[in-house]
């Protein structure tokens, strides 16, 4: 079943950061779509809850060097 979450992500300063976060999240199995907006400090993720978890998604973001509130 697909779920959507909206996260507040700190540390994104430009479009390159958005691309970085989007690419790393898209590489995670179960992630369906990602929208990152550095000006809003927001990352929205649609994912298959049978394949991955919100915790795994947050881990990818922090591993990429950003903060999740
Ligand atoms: Cu950047």
PDB file of C-alpha atoms and ligand atoms in Angstrom:
ATOM      1  CA  UNK A   1       0.000   0.000   0.000  1.00  0.00           C
ATOM      2  CA  UNK A   2       1.407   3.389  -0.857  1.00  0.00           C
ATOM      3  CA  UNK A   3       1.726   6.106   1.756  1.00  0.00           C
ATOM      4  CA  UNK A   4       2.792   9.738   1.597  1.00  0.00           C
ATOM      5  CA  UNK A   5       4.779  11.664   4.163  1.00  0.00           C
ATOM      6  CA  UNK A   6       5.846  15.288   4.342  1.00  0.00           C
ATOM      7  CA  UNK A   7       9.103  15.893   6.185  1.00  0.00           C
ATOM      8  CA  UNK A   8      10.806  19.082   7.329  1.00  0.00           C
ATOM      9  CA  UNK A   9      14.407  18.746   6.165  1.00  0.00           C
ATOM     10  CA  UNK A  10      17.116  21.211   7.129  1.00  0.00           C
ATOM     11  CA  UNK A  11      20.401  21.917   5.364  1.00  0.00           C
ATOM     12  CA  UNK A  12      19.206  22.017   1.730  1.00  0.00           C
ATOM     13  CA  UNK A  13      20.631  25.206   0.232  1.00  0.00           C
ATOM     14  CA  UNK A  14      20.040  24.919  -3.506  1.00  0.00           C
ATOM     15  CA  UNK A  15      18.713  22.840  -6.369  1.00  0.00           C
ATOM     16  CA  UNK A  16      21.798  20.627  -6.160  1.00  0.00           C
ATOM     17  CA  UNK A  17      20.832  19.600  -2.632  1.00  0.00           C
ATOM     18  CA  UNK A  18      17.315  18.822  -3.850  1.00  0.00           C
ATOM     19  CA  UNK A  19      18.768  16.629  -6.606  1.00  0.00           C
ATOM     20  CA  UNK A  20      21.077  14.905  -4.125  1.00  0.00           C
ATOM     21  CA  UNK A  21      18.265  14.088  -1.680  1.00  0.00           C
ATOM     22  CA  UNK A  22      15.861  13.117  -4.454  1.00  0.00           C
ATOM     23  CA  UNK A  23      18.396  10.792  -6.098  1.00  0.00           C
ATOM     24  CA  UNK A  24      19.325   9.041  -2.859  1.00  0.00           C
ATOM     25  CA  UNK A  25      15.706   8.554  -1.836  1.00  0.00           C
ATOM     26  CA  UNK A  26      14.696   7.321  -5.284  1.00  0.00           C
ATOM     27  CA  UNK A  27      17.473   4.692  -5.022  1.00  0.00           C
ATOM     28  CA  UNK A  28      15.831   3.269  -1.887  1.00  0.00           C
ATOM     29  CA  UNK A  29      13.686   0.251  -2.713  1.00  0.00           C
ATOM     30  CA  UNK A  30      10.010   1.032  -2.205  1.00  0.00           C
ATOM     31  CA  UNK A  31      10.219   4.761  -2.836  1.00  0.00           C
ATOM     32  CA  UNK A  32       7.745   5.733  -5.551  1.00  0.00           C
ATOM     33  CA  UNK A  33       8.188   9.496  -5.856  1.00  0.00           C
ATOM     34  CA  UNK A  34      10.029  12.350  -4.158  1.00  0.00           C
ATOM     35  CA  UNK A  35       9.502  16.097  -4.157  1.00  0.00           C
ATOM     36  CA  UNK A  36      12.164  18.216  -2.493  1.00  0.00           C
ATOM     37  CA  UNK A  37      11.943  22.001  -2.079  1.00  0.00           C
ATOM     38  CA  UNK A  38      14.902  23.671  -0.395  1.00  0.00           C
ATOM     39  CA  UNK A  39      13.124  27.019   0.004  1.00  0.00           C
ATOM     40  CA  UNK A  40      10.393  25.365   2.051  1.00  0.00           C
ATOM     41  CA  UNK A  41      12.759  22.912   3.813  1.00  0.00           C
ATOM     42  CA  UNK A  42      10.342  20.235   2.676  1.00  0.00           C
ATOM     43  CA  UNK A  43      10.666  16.751   1.279  1.00  0.00           C
ATOM     44  CA  UNK A  44       7.546  14.817   0.328  1.00  0.00           C
ATOM     45  CA  UNK A  45       7.879  11.105  -0.257  1.00  0.00           C
ATOM     46  CA  UNK A  46       5.396   8.604  -1.619  1.00  0.00           C
ATOM     47  CA  UNK A  47       6.441   5.052  -0.767  1.00  0.00           C
ATOM     48  CA  UNK A  48       5.274   1.470  -0.630  1.00  0.00           C
ATOM     49  CA  UNK A  49       4.792   0.749   3.062  1.00  0.00           C
ATOM     50  CA  UNK A  50       5.174  -2.998   2.425  1.00  0.00           C
ATOM     51  CA  UNK A  51       8.724  -2.434   1.128  1.00  0.00           C
ATOM     52  CA  UNK A  52      10.200   0.391   3.187  1.00  0.00           C
ATOM     53  CA  UNK A  53       9.494   2.520   6.241  1.00  0.00           C
ATOM     54  CA  UNK A  54       9.420   6.143   7.280  1.00  0.00           C
ATOM     55  CA  UNK A  55      12.426   5.403   9.526  1.00  0.00           C
ATOM     56  CA  UNK A  56      14.453   4.088   6.552  1.00  0.00           C
ATOM     57  CA  UNK A  57      13.569   7.193   4.546  1.00  0.00           C
ATOM     58  CA  UNK A  58      14.684   9.485   7.369  1.00  0.00           C
ATOM     59  CA  UNK A  59      17.914   7.485   7.660  1.00  0.00           C
ATOM     60  CA  UNK A  60      18.713   8.058   3.972  1.00  0.00           C
ATOM     61  CA  UNK A  61      18.207  11.793   4.430  1.00  0.00           C
ATOM     62  CA  UNK A  62      20.432  12.009   7.502  1.00  0.00           C
ATOM     63  CA  UNK A  63      23.074   9.788   5.824  1.00  0.00           C
ATOM     64  CA  UNK A  64      23.111  12.325   2.960  1.00  0.00           C
ATOM     65  CA  UNK A  65      24.079  14.978   5.512  1.00  0.00           C
ATOM     66  CA  UNK A  66      20.771  16.722   6.051  1.00  0.00           C
ATOM     67  CA  UNK A  67      18.637  17.099   9.142  1.00  0.00           C
ATOM     68  CA  UNK A  68      15.126  15.763   9.613  1.00  0.00           C
ATOM     69  CA  UNK A  69      12.900  17.445  12.167  1.00  0.00           C
TER      70      UNK A  69
HETATM   71 CU1  LIG B   1      22.870  22.733  -2.408  1.00  0.00          CU
END
